[in-house]
Amino acid sequence: MHNYILASALLLKSAYADVVYSKSLGAGGLPDEAPVLFRDASRTPISTGTNAFRVANGESWQWRVNITNVAVANASDSSQDLGSDPHVAYTTYDLRWPGNGTLNDQLARIANDSESGLGSSDSSTTNLTMCAYIIYGLKASKQETSCSDALGSQCMQGILSSLALNGPDPTCGTLPSITTIQGCTAVLENADDGLSSVGMQLGNSTVRPNVTAHARNQTDTFFYVTDIASPGNNLTVLEEHQTALQMMILQIGSQSSMTCMSFNDDVKSSASASPSASGSASATSSTASSTSSSAAAERLVGLGALGLAGLAAGFSLL
Ligand SMILES: *[C@@H]1O[C@H](CO)[C@@H](O)[C@H](O)[C@H]1NC(C)=O
Ligand SMILES: *[C@@H]1O[C@H](CO)[C@@H](O)[C@H](O)[C@H]1NC(C)=O
Ligand SMILES: *[C@@H]1O[C@H](CO)[C@@H](O)[C@H](O)[C@H]1NC(C)=O
Ligand SMILES: *[C@@H]1O[C@H](CO)[C@@H](O)[C@H](O)[C@H]1NC(C)=O
Ligand SMILES: *[C@@H]1O[C@H](CO)[C@@H](O)[C@H](O)[C@H]1NC(C)=O
Ligand SMILES: *[C@@H]1O[C@H](CO)[C@@H](O)[C@H](O)[C@H]1NC(C)=O
Ligand SMILES: *[C@@H]1O[C@H](CO)[C@@H](O)[C@H](O)[C@H]1NC(C)=O
Ligand SMILES: *[C@@H]1O[C@H](CO)[C@@H](O)[C@H](O)[C@H]1NC(C)=O
Ligand SMILES: *[C@@H]1O[C@H](CO)[C@@H](O)[C@H](O)[C@H]1NC(C)=O
């Protein structure tokens, strides 16, 4: 009898496995717990934004950020009651480029273009790799569409200069410590839970173009953030994703581009008196900020205003 109960409990456990979600971020796309569920959910996001930015040879690429609140029926959390409709906030990044092949194909095309300043006439000898660096943990106090606005141009250009100074890292492993960069110190106080930076190699021009198995395709997720599960009516964690400053640096050879965005305008303010809660994702900055701004976040606004004055030439940002 005892054994029978134990066996059926184990069976129940495996059929309806409780899934404990935790905050995690990293290269790749899909949390192991429920990859198909998350992949499908990210295609119909609650918040989505695209920044066009120029890579070193002048091509315009597109970086997209999607934020989804995924319904996760089997979630459990011993520290809170998740109710009958638990959700997990999920942020994904993907890229689109002008050509129709894989990212490696596109790099091979750039490597073969001697006029790009990156390649040579003999593409087979040009080893062009692409790194992505993501810095996560800053909170935006208003809708952002550019790094110079969000960070101040001194900080943004300091990051780009120190990357240029260090030269390309074939392993895409090291992002110069941004905490010591002039102009960044005050901005970074806004990272309540600390900053994470993730570097990854996205492509390599010398991988045979016809080898697609491990080559990145257009719109593949290459970076993600998942979170703890929350009851369906608690949007706090979702709002943390929407007000997070999304920051990406893309480096081809020794040339870097940097782009930023946030989705503060999408926050459905629970306070009734929010005139800006229209849900429109306009490209211009919103006037009133959402309820989630804090004293720390206000400092970011001040720096953003400073940054507008100094968008110097040399780094392309759209
Ligand atoms: C959740 O539980 C259902 C049964 O209720 C099961 O069919 C499904 O595969 C489970 N999903 C996950 C992601 O574990
Ligand atoms: C992001 O959302 C768009 C729809 O707005 C969708 O077409 C695209 O596939 C999504 N990207 C990812 C990586 O899921
Ligand atoms: C990609 O585009 C080129 C020309 O722009 C074309 O020749 C080729 O067939 C296309 N390949 C695919 C897979 O669509
Ligand atoms: C490289 O470029 C040259 C001309 O610029 C072209 O003839 C050649 O087909 C290109 N090779 C590849 C692999 O794209
Ligand atoms: C690319 O560079 C790596 C490391 O520097 C080297 O091992 C490799 O042979 C190079 N490949 C080509 C095709 O030049
Ligand atoms: C790029 O790919 C080539 C061929 O697979 C390899 O020899 C080289 O080491 C790679 N370069 C980097 C920086 O990973
Ligand atoms: C890719 O093309 C090269 C020559 O261009 C060929 O030797 C190789 O077998 C091809 N690989 C695949 C997986 O088709
Ligand atoms: C990219 O697309 C090709 C062709 O559809 C596919 O064979 C390949 O597995 C895809 N790569 C990845 C990483 O999903
Ligand atoms: C909503 O979720 C957050 C994060 O888990 C938690 O700190 C907060 O107490 C929750 N709010 C309510 C009203 O339960």
Short mmCIF file of N, CA and C in Angstrom, two decimals, residues 62-224:
data_model
loop_
_atom_site.label_atom_id
_atom_site.label_comp_id
_atom_site.label_asym_id
_atom_site.label_seq_id
_atom_site.Cartn_x
_atom_site.Cartn_y
_atom_site.Cartn_z
N GLN A 62 19.18 45.21 -38.47
CA GLN A 62 18.11 45.48 -37.52
C GLN A 62 18.20 44.57 -36.32
N TRP A 63 18.08 45.21 -35.17
CA TRP A 63 18.11 44.49 -33.89
C TRP A 63 16.73 44.57 -33.29
N ARG A 64 16.17 43.42 -32.97
CA ARG A 64 14.82 43.40 -32.42
C ARG A 64 14.82 42.84 -31.01
N VAL A 65 14.04 43.47 -30.15
CA VAL A 65 13.85 42.98 -28.79
C VAL A 65 12.36 42.67 -28.62
N ASN A 66 12.06 41.47 -28.17
CA ASN A 66 10.68 41.09 -27.86
C ASN A 66 10.56 40.79 -26.37
N ILE A 67 9.47 41.20 -25.77
CA ILE A 67 9.20 40.83 -24.39
C ILE A 67 7.83 40.18 -24.32
N THR A 68 7.81 39.01 -23.67
CA THR A 68 6.60 38.20 -23.62
C THR A 68 6.32 37.84 -22.17
N ASN A 69 5.07 37.67 -21.82
CA ASN A 69 4.72 37.14 -20.50
C ASN A 69 4.15 35.75 -20.74
N VAL A 70 5.01 34.74 -20.62
CA VAL A 70 4.64 33.39 -21.05
C VAL A 70 3.80 32.70 -19.98
N ALA A 71 2.65 32.17 -20.39
CA ALA A 71 1.83 31.40 -19.45
C ALA A 71 2.49 30.04 -19.23
N VAL A 72 2.84 29.75 -17.98
CA VAL A 72 3.57 28.51 -17.66
C VAL A 72 2.75 27.70 -16.66
N ALA A 73 1.86 26.87 -17.17
CA ALA A 73 0.89 26.18 -16.32
C ALA A 73 1.53 25.41 -15.17
N ASN A 74 2.68 24.81 -15.38
CA ASN A 74 3.23 23.90 -14.38
C ASN A 74 4.23 24.54 -13.43
N ALA A 75 4.28 25.84 -13.42
CA ALA A 75 5.29 26.49 -12.59
C ALA A 75 4.99 26.30 -11.11
N SER A 76 6.03 26.23 -10.33
CA SER A 76 5.83 26.23 -8.88
C SER A 76 6.90 27.10 -8.24
N ASP A 77 6.60 27.58 -7.04
CA ASP A 77 7.54 28.43 -6.33
C ASP A 77 7.20 28.30 -4.85
N SER A 78 8.12 27.75 -4.09
CA SER A 78 7.81 27.49 -2.68
C SER A 78 7.67 28.78 -1.88
N SER A 79 8.14 29.90 -2.43
CA SER A 79 8.11 31.13 -1.63
C SER A 79 6.88 31.99 -1.90
N GLN A 80 6.05 31.61 -2.87
CA GLN A 80 4.83 32.39 -3.09
C GLN A 80 3.76 31.52 -3.75
N ASP A 81 2.50 31.94 -3.58
CA ASP A 81 1.39 31.24 -4.20
C ASP A 81 1.22 31.80 -5.62
N LEU A 82 1.41 30.95 -6.61
CA LEU A 82 1.38 31.43 -7.99
C LEU A 82 -0.03 31.49 -8.58
N GLY A 83 -1.01 31.03 -7.81
CA GLY A 83 -2.38 31.07 -8.31
C GLY A 83 -2.59 30.11 -9.46
N SER A 84 -3.65 30.31 -10.23
CA SER A 84 -3.99 29.33 -11.26
C SER A 84 -3.43 29.73 -12.63
N ASP A 85 -2.79 30.88 -12.72
CA ASP A 85 -2.38 31.37 -14.04
C ASP A 85 -0.98 31.99 -14.01
N PRO A 86 0.02 31.18 -13.63
CA PRO A 86 1.37 31.76 -13.50
C PRO A 86 1.99 32.14 -14.85
N HIS A 87 2.83 33.15 -14.80
CA HIS A 87 3.52 33.63 -16.01
C HIS A 87 5.00 33.85 -15.73
N VAL A 88 5.78 33.79 -16.80
CA VAL A 88 7.21 34.09 -16.72
C VAL A 88 7.54 35.15 -17.77
N ALA A 89 8.17 36.23 -17.33
CA ALA A 89 8.59 37.27 -18.28
C ALA A 89 9.80 36.77 -19.05
N TYR A 90 9.82 37.07 -20.34
CA TYR A 90 10.83 36.49 -21.24
C TYR A 90 11.22 37.55 -22.26
N THR A 91 12.49 37.89 -22.29
CA THR A 91 13.02 38.87 -23.25
C THR A 91 13.91 38.15 -24.25
N THR A 92 13.75 38.45 -25.53
CA THR A 92 14.63 37.85 -26.55
C THR A 92 15.20 38.92 -27.47
N TYR A 93 16.39 38.67 -27.97
CA TYR A 93 17.01 39.53 -28.99
C TYR A 93 17.13 38.73 -30.28
N ASP A 94 16.84 39.37 -31.40
CA ASP A 94 17.20 38.74 -32.67
C ASP A 94 17.71 39.79 -33.65
N LEU A 95 18.32 39.32 -34.74
CA LEU A 95 18.97 40.20 -35.72
C LEU A 95 18.46 39.91 -37.12
N ARG A 96 18.42 40.97 -37.91
CA ARG A 96 18.16 40.80 -39.35
C ARG A 96 19.21 41.60 -40.11
N TRP A 97 19.63 41.07 -41.25
CA TRP A 97 20.66 41.73 -42.05
C TRP A 97 20.20 41.76 -43.50
N PRO A 98 20.87 42.55 -44.36
CA PRO A 98 20.34 42.78 -45.70
C PRO A 98 20.32 41.53 -46.60
N GLY A 99 21.31 40.66 -46.51
CA GLY A 99 21.37 39.52 -47.43
C GLY A 99 20.37 38.44 -47.05
N ASN A 100 20.27 37.43 -47.89
CA ASN A 100 19.27 36.40 -47.61
C ASN A 100 19.87 35.12 -47.03
N GLY A 101 21.16 35.07 -46.82
CA GLY A 101 21.76 33.84 -46.29
C GLY A 101 21.88 33.86 -44.78
N THR A 102 22.78 33.03 -44.27
CA THR A 102 23.02 33.00 -42.83
C THR A 102 23.91 34.18 -42.45
N LEU A 103 24.10 34.35 -41.17
CA LEU A 103 24.96 35.43 -40.70
C LEU A 103 26.40 35.20 -41.19
N ASN A 104 26.83 33.95 -41.23
CA ASN A 104 28.17 33.66 -41.76
C ASN A 104 28.28 34.05 -43.24
N ASP A 105 27.23 33.79 -43.98
CA ASP A 105 27.23 34.18 -45.40
C ASP A 105 27.39 35.69 -45.53
N GLN A 106 26.68 36.40 -44.66
CA GLN A 106 26.73 37.86 -44.72
C GLN A 106 28.14 38.36 -44.38
N LEU A 107 28.75 37.73 -43.38
CA LEU A 107 30.12 38.11 -43.01
C LEU A 107 31.08 37.80 -44.14
N ALA A 108 30.87 36.66 -44.81
CA ALA A 108 31.74 36.30 -45.92
C ALA A 108 31.61 37.33 -47.04
N ARG A 109 30.39 37.83 -47.24
CA ARG A 109 30.16 38.86 -48.24
C ARG A 109 30.92 40.13 -47.87
N ILE A 110 30.87 40.49 -46.59
CA ILE A 110 31.58 41.69 -46.14
C ILE A 110 33.09 41.48 -46.25
N ALA A 111 33.54 40.28 -45.91
CA ALA A 111 34.97 39.98 -45.97
C ALA A 111 35.49 40.01 -47.39
N ASN A 112 34.61 39.74 -48.32
CA ASN A 112 35.00 39.69 -49.72
C ASN A 112 34.92 41.06 -50.39
N ASP A 113 34.49 42.05 -49.62
CA ASP A 113 34.33 43.38 -50.18
C ASP A 113 35.51 44.23 -49.73
N SER A 114 36.48 44.37 -50.62
CA SER A 114 37.71 45.06 -50.21
C SER A 114 37.44 46.52 -49.91
N GLU A 115 36.33 47.05 -50.42
CA GLU A 115 36.04 48.46 -50.17
C GLU A 115 35.38 48.70 -48.82
N SER A 116 35.02 47.64 -48.14
CA SER A 116 34.36 47.82 -46.84
C SER A 116 35.35 48.29 -45.78
N GLY A 117 36.63 48.18 -46.08
CA GLY A 117 37.62 48.53 -45.08
C GLY A 117 37.85 47.40 -44.09
N LEU A 118 37.12 46.33 -44.26
CA LEU A 118 37.23 45.19 -43.34
C LEU A 118 37.73 43.96 -44.05
N GLY A 119 37.42 43.87 -45.32
CA GLY A 119 37.73 42.67 -46.06
C GLY A 119 38.95 42.83 -46.92
N SER A 120 39.08 41.96 -47.88
CA SER A 120 40.19 42.05 -48.82
C SER A 120 39.74 41.41 -50.12
N SER A 121 40.54 41.52 -51.13
CA SER A 121 40.14 40.95 -52.41
C SER A 121 40.22 39.42 -52.38
N ASP A 122 40.95 38.90 -51.41
CA ASP A 122 40.99 37.44 -51.27
C ASP A 122 40.26 37.05 -49.98
N SER A 123 38.97 36.82 -50.12
CA SER A 123 38.15 36.62 -48.92
C SER A 123 38.56 35.38 -48.14
N SER A 124 39.24 34.45 -48.81
CA SER A 124 39.58 33.22 -48.11
C SER A 124 40.63 33.45 -47.02
N THR A 125 41.34 34.56 -47.13
CA THR A 125 42.35 34.82 -46.10
C THR A 125 41.85 35.79 -45.04
N THR A 126 40.62 36.28 -45.22
CA THR A 126 40.13 37.23 -44.24
C THR A 126 39.27 36.52 -43.21
N ASN A 127 39.70 36.60 -42.00
CA ASN A 127 39.05 35.94 -40.89
C ASN A 127 38.17 36.96 -40.19
N LEU A 128 36.96 37.10 -40.62
CA LEU A 128 36.12 38.15 -40.05
C LEU A 128 35.13 37.50 -39.09
N THR A 129 35.28 37.82 -37.81
CA THR A 129 34.33 37.27 -36.85
C THR A 129 33.45 38.38 -36.31
N MET A 130 32.31 38.00 -35.81
CA MET A 130 31.39 38.97 -35.23
C MET A 130 31.09 38.59 -33.79
N CYS A 131 31.25 39.57 -32.92
CA CYS A 131 30.92 39.38 -31.50
C CYS A 131 29.72 40.23 -31.15
N ALA A 132 28.91 39.73 -30.24
CA ALA A 132 27.88 40.56 -29.62
C ALA A 132 28.20 40.64 -28.13
N TYR A 133 28.11 41.86 -27.59
CA TYR A 133 28.25 42.06 -26.15
C TYR A 133 26.96 42.68 -25.64
N ILE A 134 26.45 42.12 -24.59
CA ILE A 134 25.21 42.63 -24.01
C ILE A 134 25.48 43.04 -22.57
N ILE A 135 25.03 44.22 -22.22
CA ILE A 135 25.17 44.69 -20.85
C ILE A 135 23.76 44.80 -20.29
N TYR A 136 23.49 44.07 -19.22
CA TYR A 136 22.11 43.99 -18.71
C TYR A 136 22.10 44.33 -17.23
N GLY A 137 21.09 45.08 -16.82
CA GLY A 137 20.96 45.39 -15.39
C GLY A 137 20.63 46.85 -15.13
N LEU A 138 20.70 47.68 -16.17
CA LEU A 138 20.34 49.09 -15.98
C LEU A 138 18.84 49.26 -16.18
N LYS A 139 18.30 50.22 -15.46
CA LYS A 139 16.88 50.50 -15.57
C LYS A 139 16.71 51.85 -16.26
N ALA A 140 15.81 51.90 -17.22
CA ALA A 140 15.53 53.17 -17.89
C ALA A 140 14.34 53.82 -17.21
N SER A 141 14.37 55.14 -17.09
CA SER A 141 13.24 55.81 -16.43
C SER A 141 12.21 56.29 -17.43
N LYS A 142 12.55 56.22 -18.71
CA LYS A 142 11.57 56.55 -19.75
C LYS A 142 11.90 55.71 -20.98
N GLN A 143 10.98 55.72 -21.93
CA GLN A 143 11.19 54.98 -23.18
C GLN A 143 12.48 55.46 -23.84
N GLU A 144 13.38 54.54 -24.14
CA GLU A 144 14.64 54.93 -24.78
C GLU A 144 14.74 54.27 -26.15
N THR A 145 15.37 54.98 -27.10
CA THR A 145 15.61 54.38 -28.41
C THR A 145 17.07 54.50 -28.82
N SER A 146 17.88 55.21 -28.03
CA SER A 146 19.30 55.31 -28.41
C SER A 146 20.19 55.32 -27.18
N CYS A 147 21.41 54.85 -27.36
CA CYS A 147 22.35 54.77 -26.23
C CYS A 147 22.84 56.14 -25.82
N SER A 148 23.00 57.04 -26.79
CA SER A 148 23.53 58.35 -26.42
C SER A 148 22.54 59.07 -25.52
N ASP A 149 21.27 58.85 -25.78
CA ASP A 149 20.24 59.45 -24.94
C ASP A 149 20.19 58.77 -23.57
N ALA A 150 20.26 57.44 -23.58
CA ALA A 150 20.08 56.69 -22.34
C ALA A 150 21.29 56.76 -21.42
N LEU A 151 22.49 56.76 -22.01
CA LEU A 151 23.71 56.67 -21.19
C LEU A 151 24.46 57.98 -21.11
N GLY A 152 24.16 58.87 -22.04
CA GLY A 152 25.01 60.05 -22.20
C GLY A 152 26.09 59.69 -23.21
N SER A 153 26.43 60.63 -24.07
CA SER A 153 27.35 60.28 -25.15
C SER A 153 28.76 60.04 -24.62
N GLN A 154 29.11 60.66 -23.50
CA GLN A 154 30.47 60.44 -22.98
C GLN A 154 30.65 58.98 -22.57
N CYS A 155 29.66 58.45 -21.90
CA CYS A 155 29.73 57.05 -21.48
C CYS A 155 29.72 56.13 -22.70
N MET A 156 28.77 56.40 -23.62
CA MET A 156 28.65 55.53 -24.79
C MET A 156 29.94 55.51 -25.60
N GLN A 157 30.50 56.71 -25.83
CA GLN A 157 31.72 56.75 -26.64
C GLN A 157 32.91 56.22 -25.87
N GLY A 158 32.88 56.36 -24.56
CA GLY A 158 33.94 55.76 -23.75
C GLY A 158 33.96 54.24 -23.90
N ILE A 159 32.78 53.64 -23.93
CA ILE A 159 32.69 52.19 -24.10
C ILE A 159 33.23 51.79 -25.48
N LEU A 160 32.80 52.53 -26.51
CA LEU A 160 33.24 52.20 -27.86
C LEU A 160 34.75 52.42 -28.02
N SER A 161 35.26 53.49 -27.41
CA SER A 161 36.71 53.76 -27.52
C SER A 161 37.52 52.67 -26.84
N SER A 162 37.06 52.23 -25.67
CA SER A 162 37.88 51.23 -24.99
C SER A 162 37.81 49.89 -25.71
N LEU A 163 36.70 49.61 -26.38
CA LEU A 163 36.64 48.41 -27.21
C LEU A 163 37.63 48.52 -28.36
N ALA A 164 37.67 49.69 -28.98
CA ALA A 164 38.57 49.90 -30.12
C ALA A 164 40.02 49.78 -29.66
N LEU A 165 40.30 50.31 -28.48
CA LEU A 165 41.65 50.29 -27.94
C LEU A 165 42.11 48.87 -27.66
N ASN A 166 41.21 48.06 -27.12
CA ASN A 166 41.55 46.67 -26.80
C ASN A 166 41.71 45.80 -28.03
N GLY A 167 41.13 46.22 -29.15
CA GLY A 167 41.18 45.42 -30.36
C GLY A 167 40.24 44.24 -30.25
N PRO A 168 39.97 43.59 -31.39
CA PRO A 168 39.01 42.49 -31.36
C PRO A 168 39.52 41.31 -30.55
N ASP A 169 38.62 40.67 -29.85
CA ASP A 169 38.94 39.49 -29.06
C ASP A 169 38.33 38.30 -29.78
N PRO A 170 39.16 37.40 -30.31
CA PRO A 170 38.60 36.29 -31.09
C PRO A 170 37.63 35.42 -30.30
N THR A 171 37.74 35.42 -29.00
CA THR A 171 36.82 34.60 -28.21
C THR A 171 35.57 35.37 -27.80
N CYS A 172 35.52 36.65 -28.11
CA CYS A 172 34.39 37.51 -27.74
C CYS A 172 34.15 37.48 -26.24
N GLY A 173 35.20 37.26 -25.49
CA GLY A 173 35.02 37.05 -24.06
C GLY A 173 35.10 38.29 -23.21
N THR A 174 35.90 39.24 -23.64
CA THR A 174 36.16 40.34 -22.72
C THR A 174 35.56 41.64 -23.19
N LEU A 175 34.70 42.15 -22.36
CA LEU A 175 34.22 43.51 -22.53
C LEU A 175 35.00 44.32 -21.51
N PRO A 176 35.61 45.42 -21.93
CA PRO A 176 36.34 46.21 -20.95
C PRO A 176 35.41 46.60 -19.80
N SER A 177 35.97 46.65 -18.64
CA SER A 177 35.15 46.99 -17.48
C SER A 177 34.56 48.38 -17.67
N ILE A 178 33.24 48.47 -17.74
CA ILE A 178 32.65 49.77 -18.03
C ILE A 178 32.48 50.61 -16.78
N THR A 179 32.69 50.00 -15.61
CA THR A 179 32.48 50.77 -14.39
C THR A 179 33.53 51.85 -14.22
N THR A 180 34.68 51.69 -14.88
CA THR A 180 35.74 52.67 -14.71
C THR A 180 35.77 53.69 -15.85
N ILE A 181 34.87 53.53 -16.82
CA ILE A 181 34.89 54.44 -17.96
C ILE A 181 34.32 55.80 -17.56
N GLN A 182 35.05 56.82 -17.97
CA GLN A 182 34.62 58.17 -17.60
C GLN A 182 33.24 58.47 -18.18
N GLY A 183 32.40 59.01 -17.38
CA GLY A 183 31.05 59.33 -17.84
C GLY A 183 30.06 58.23 -17.54
N CYS A 184 30.55 57.02 -17.25
CA CYS A 184 29.64 55.90 -17.01
C CYS A 184 29.32 55.72 -15.53
N THR A 185 30.21 56.19 -14.68
CA THR A 185 30.08 55.88 -13.26
C THR A 185 28.71 56.26 -12.71
N ALA A 186 28.28 57.46 -12.98
CA ALA A 186 27.00 57.92 -12.43
C ALA A 186 25.84 57.13 -13.03
N VAL A 187 25.94 56.81 -14.31
CA VAL A 187 24.87 56.06 -14.97
C VAL A 187 24.70 54.69 -14.34
N LEU A 188 25.83 54.09 -13.99
CA LEU A 188 25.79 52.70 -13.54
C LEU A 188 25.27 52.55 -12.12
N GLU A 189 25.16 53.65 -11.39
CA GLU A 189 24.56 53.58 -10.06
C GLU A 189 23.12 53.10 -10.15
N ASN A 190 22.60 53.18 -11.34
CA ASN A 190 21.21 52.84 -11.57
C ASN A 190 20.98 51.32 -11.65
N ALA A 191 22.05 50.54 -11.59
CA ALA A 191 21.90 49.09 -11.65
C ALA A 191 21.70 48.54 -10.25
N ASP A 192 20.44 48.40 -9.86
CA ASP A 192 20.12 47.99 -8.49
C ASP A 192 20.71 46.63 -8.14
N ASP A 193 20.62 45.70 -9.06
CA ASP A 193 21.05 44.33 -8.76
C ASP A 193 22.38 44.00 -9.43
N GLY A 194 23.12 45.02 -9.80
CA GLY A 194 24.41 44.78 -10.45
C GLY A 194 24.25 44.61 -11.94
N LEU A 195 25.35 44.72 -12.64
CA LEU A 195 25.34 44.61 -14.09
C LEU A 195 25.84 43.25 -14.52
N SER A 196 25.22 42.71 -15.55
CA SER A 196 25.74 41.49 -16.15
C SER A 196 26.23 41.84 -17.54
N SER A 197 27.35 41.28 -17.94
CA SER A 197 27.70 41.43 -19.34
C SER A 197 27.98 40.06 -19.93
N VAL A 198 27.52 39.90 -21.14
CA VAL A 198 27.61 38.61 -21.82
C VAL A 198 28.25 38.86 -23.18
N GLY A 199 29.27 38.11 -23.51
CA GLY A 199 29.88 38.21 -24.83
C GLY A 199 29.71 36.90 -25.57
N MET A 200 29.48 36.98 -26.86
CA MET A 200 29.32 35.73 -27.62
C MET A 200 29.75 35.93 -29.06
N GLN A 201 30.28 34.87 -29.67
CA GLN A 201 30.59 34.95 -31.09
C GLN A 201 29.33 34.60 -31.86
N LEU A 202 28.92 35.52 -32.75
CA LEU A 202 27.69 35.26 -33.51
C LEU A 202 27.99 34.64 -34.87
N GLY A 203 29.18 34.91 -35.39
CA GLY A 203 29.46 34.38 -36.71
C GLY A 203 30.92 34.50 -37.06
N ASN A 204 31.28 33.87 -38.18
CA ASN A 204 32.67 33.76 -38.61
C ASN A 204 32.66 33.59 -40.12
N SER A 205 33.31 34.51 -40.81
CA SER A 205 33.23 34.51 -42.27
C SER A 205 33.93 33.32 -42.92
N THR A 206 34.83 32.67 -42.22
CA THR A 206 35.58 31.60 -42.87
C THR A 206 34.94 30.23 -42.70
N VAL A 207 33.81 30.18 -41.98
CA VAL A 207 33.05 28.94 -41.95
C VAL A 207 32.41 28.78 -43.33
N ARG A 208 32.53 27.59 -43.93
CA ARG A 208 32.02 27.41 -45.29
C ARG A 208 30.56 27.90 -45.37
N PRO A 209 30.27 28.69 -46.37
CA PRO A 209 28.91 29.24 -46.47
C PRO A 209 27.82 28.18 -46.53
N ASN A 210 28.15 27.02 -47.07
CA ASN A 210 27.09 26.02 -47.20
C ASN A 210 26.90 25.19 -45.94
N VAL A 211 27.68 25.43 -44.92
CA VAL A 211 27.48 24.70 -43.67
C VAL A 211 26.50 25.50 -42.82
N THR A 212 25.25 25.13 -42.85
CA THR A 212 24.24 25.94 -42.18
C THR A 212 23.87 25.39 -40.81
N ALA A 213 24.28 24.16 -40.52
CA ALA A 213 23.80 23.52 -39.30
C ALA A 213 23.99 24.38 -38.06
N HIS A 214 25.15 24.99 -37.94
CA HIS A 214 25.40 25.79 -36.74
C HIS A 214 25.43 27.27 -37.06
N ALA A 215 24.98 27.62 -38.24
CA ALA A 215 25.04 29.02 -38.63
C ALA A 215 23.75 29.71 -38.21
N ARG A 216 23.89 30.93 -37.78
CA ARG A 216 22.74 31.68 -37.33
C ARG A 216 21.91 32.16 -38.53
N ASN A 217 20.63 32.00 -38.43
CA ASN A 217 19.72 32.49 -39.47
C ASN A 217 19.11 33.81 -39.03
N GLN A 218 18.54 34.50 -40.01
CA GLN A 218 17.79 35.72 -39.70
C GLN A 218 16.74 35.41 -38.65
N THR A 219 16.59 36.31 -37.71
CA THR A 219 15.56 36.29 -36.65
C THR A 219 15.71 35.16 -35.63
N ASP A 220 16.81 34.40 -35.68
CA ASP A 220 17.07 33.45 -34.58
C ASP A 220 17.30 34.23 -33.29
N THR A 221 16.78 33.72 -32.20
CA THR A 221 17.08 34.35 -30.90
C THR A 221 18.53 34.08 -30.55
N PHE A 222 19.28 35.13 -30.20
CA PHE A 222 20.68 34.90 -29.82
C PHE A 222 20.98 35.27 -28.37
N PHE A 223 20.03 35.91 -27.70
CA PHE A 223 20.21 36.25 -26.29
C PHE A 223 18.83 36.27 -25.65
N TYR A 224 18.78 35.84 -24.39
CA TYR A 224 17.47 35.84 -23.73
C TYR A 224 17.62 36.13 -22.24
#
